[in-house]
Amino acid sequence: MKYYIKLAFIFAFCVLNAQCQSTNDTAKKSAVNKEKSKPNFIVIYTDDHGYSDLSIQGIKYDVKTPNIDNLARNGVRMESGYSTAPQCVPSRGGILTGRFQSRFGLELNGDSLEGFDAETTIADRLKSAGYATGMAGKWHLGPGNQITKHGFDHVFYKNSAQPGVANFNFEGKSIPLAAGTTKMYHLDACSKAATTFIEMHKDKPFFFYLAYRAPHVPLDATQKYLDRFPGKMPERRRQALAMLSAVDDGVGEIMKTLDENNLTDNTVIFIIGDNGAPLKITKKDKPGGGPGWDGSLNDPLNGEKGTLIEGGIRTPFVVYWKDKLVKGTYKHPVSSMDFAATAVELAGLSTDDKLDGVNLIPFLNGEKLEAPHDKLCWRWGGQSAIRKGEWKFFKGDDREYLFNLDQDIEEKNDLLAKHPEIVKELKKELLAWSNGLTPTGFSKGGMSKNANAYFDYYLDGITNKKVSVKTETGKNKKKNNKKKRN
């Protein structure tokens, strides 16, 4: 009898243990599935990339970007997608923190990085939510060997023929952070870094920031890409188109890697330009690929990099999430800062009132029909601007302008005198917003000589004098190098 009681006890223990193990296994699987259900994020950030230069924009027919076009066709192309600044450093500070960069003192390329260094980046936030984080390409927010201090676990910092620094290799292995050794063309190398990172982290949620230095000068396309654009055209235009073609090839490789690993359905992709193209007014086709016009174009927008005119801040902007968005063109204004707010919510993190953007997904999937933003505001040096609905008011020192962008995308018809009540209201809202910046007010110093030349030409129609704008050469370049802009 004791034998049977003992046997029954052992049987019951085994059943109970099996049930507990099953419960534990189920809990573990549930936790793994929950982690896997978090979407992956890829941000592709182009450099001095004019509004015209995606072929799907339907503006220029010499540009060839079939892979990006495909994402736009099956996702959402923003008609009014904006950067936070018409310059490289501040715009990068804005997208990586999700905050307007003048809130922490990073308004111009030459400003101190102390404010940015103290900020929580979107990489920091996603890392805390269990994401693998990585970047490749241009940093421009301090020394390359300091990138890991801003939430990026894996780094492939390279934006030229120089070695750069990296802490993982193309075999998918982590290595000590050191100078890179690849001889690949920098745009191709950055694409390879992105696909390698995806393979490394395909079993957990990931965030990758791919900041191509294209088509920013120095223009350095390889013959492989130049051969795709034969025929008569400015050589700088050919270079820009070739560099953008290299970027597009990289997007194609990324999508292929996602498809092969069954990750496409659960990966959110943002493609954004950091600011408009620098035309230097005359679009001079200088020999070589150094400072000057980068070959990209902003048509039909007025203005260029270095201005808060539309050509300086409205950029190519695409969002893709397979079968989860209403395909087509989105009309309402959106900002590069919206990426961080979108990622925070989709990753299941608590919302943070410090973030200046909004989660775009409910607006892009049809859940919300209103505009994501009541208004968008900018300040850059001596210039400040506000866009609210169809209206845009902006100023440069004492010069003020009002345009209806729904009727006048080219900002050719100044309506300042016709609508004083609208000017008064927009100016009041812009000032209230600017009082939350560091320093406060409409302006951080006066406009530069270049900015005044741009306003003369693009806004005031002063064309009867010799046009001249400076490019970064000689003493200016040396000075900026001392400030450790990478």
C-alpha angles and dihedrals in degrees: 000000000000088000092058093045090052091047091050090049092051091048092050091048091051092049092048092047091049090050091050091048090049090050091049092048090049091050091049092048090048091052091048092047090048090053091047091049090063107098122245118236130215122181116192108195118189125199127237087343112167123225092245097058108092112080091223089064085075093220106103124030100197094069118092117199106144096157095050089042089056091054090048092047092051095035132028129300113203114224091192105031113155139197119215095239141017091236138068107244101045094042089055091049088053099050095043095050100032088228132105101264097225087068086074099033101262102123104130136032092255097050124116116271093214092101093050092046089058094050127099107240126210086250089058091049096048092044088058088055092057099267126145106232131204145155141196134191131016121016106171093174100097136309116343092233089062097058093098088063089068098062101277113127096183121043133186101172109183131133105156143017088291116104099251118187133279141173098198133048136216090264087067097250127134114237134179111281105268144137112301123242106197117124093200120124104272095242092050091045091053091050089050090050090053095051091044091052091050091053090048094053105028092122097059136039114280143186121206126185110201110189107182115196092224139162089355117116138292085072105215111158116163122239091255090067098033090058089064090068110053125162136057117325138118108292091230089055090051090051093050093048090048093051091048089050089056089052090050091051087053091053088052091053091048092052091047090053092048091049093049090053096043090244101120096090092056103040124097114205127195121188114190138160117232093223141328127293121279106237098169083218096268098054088220112197097225118185113254126022103272131115119335136059109002094211095250123118137218101200131182088019124089121233133020146230110325095042138082087224109117093262090061100051111018108087143167106290126178131171121194131184111155114253093340100094134062102256118234143050120331115213105192120091116262133179137222086238088069091075094071094048090047093050094046093056096041091050090055096247123145114267115253122212089209089072113093097200133074135229102265099193098086088052094047097045094051097252092116120037101186124088115279092229132040086205143345122220136193140186125185119167109300093354130082133173145179129199117196116171108311094342127093123183120183141163141198112199102309096342113102133185140180124200135177101223095191089062100027114033089164093061093229101132112064109205097183095117094044098054110036092155092057091046091051094051096044092046090052092051092046092052092048090052093045091055087072092061133088107273101017127234142053094301143037097203125322129300119280124243089256093051091051090051090051092050090048092053105034101034109021099036095231101160101140094090133065110279115223132167126172125239125207105269140129114354095011092053092048090049092052091049089057088057088060098237106169 
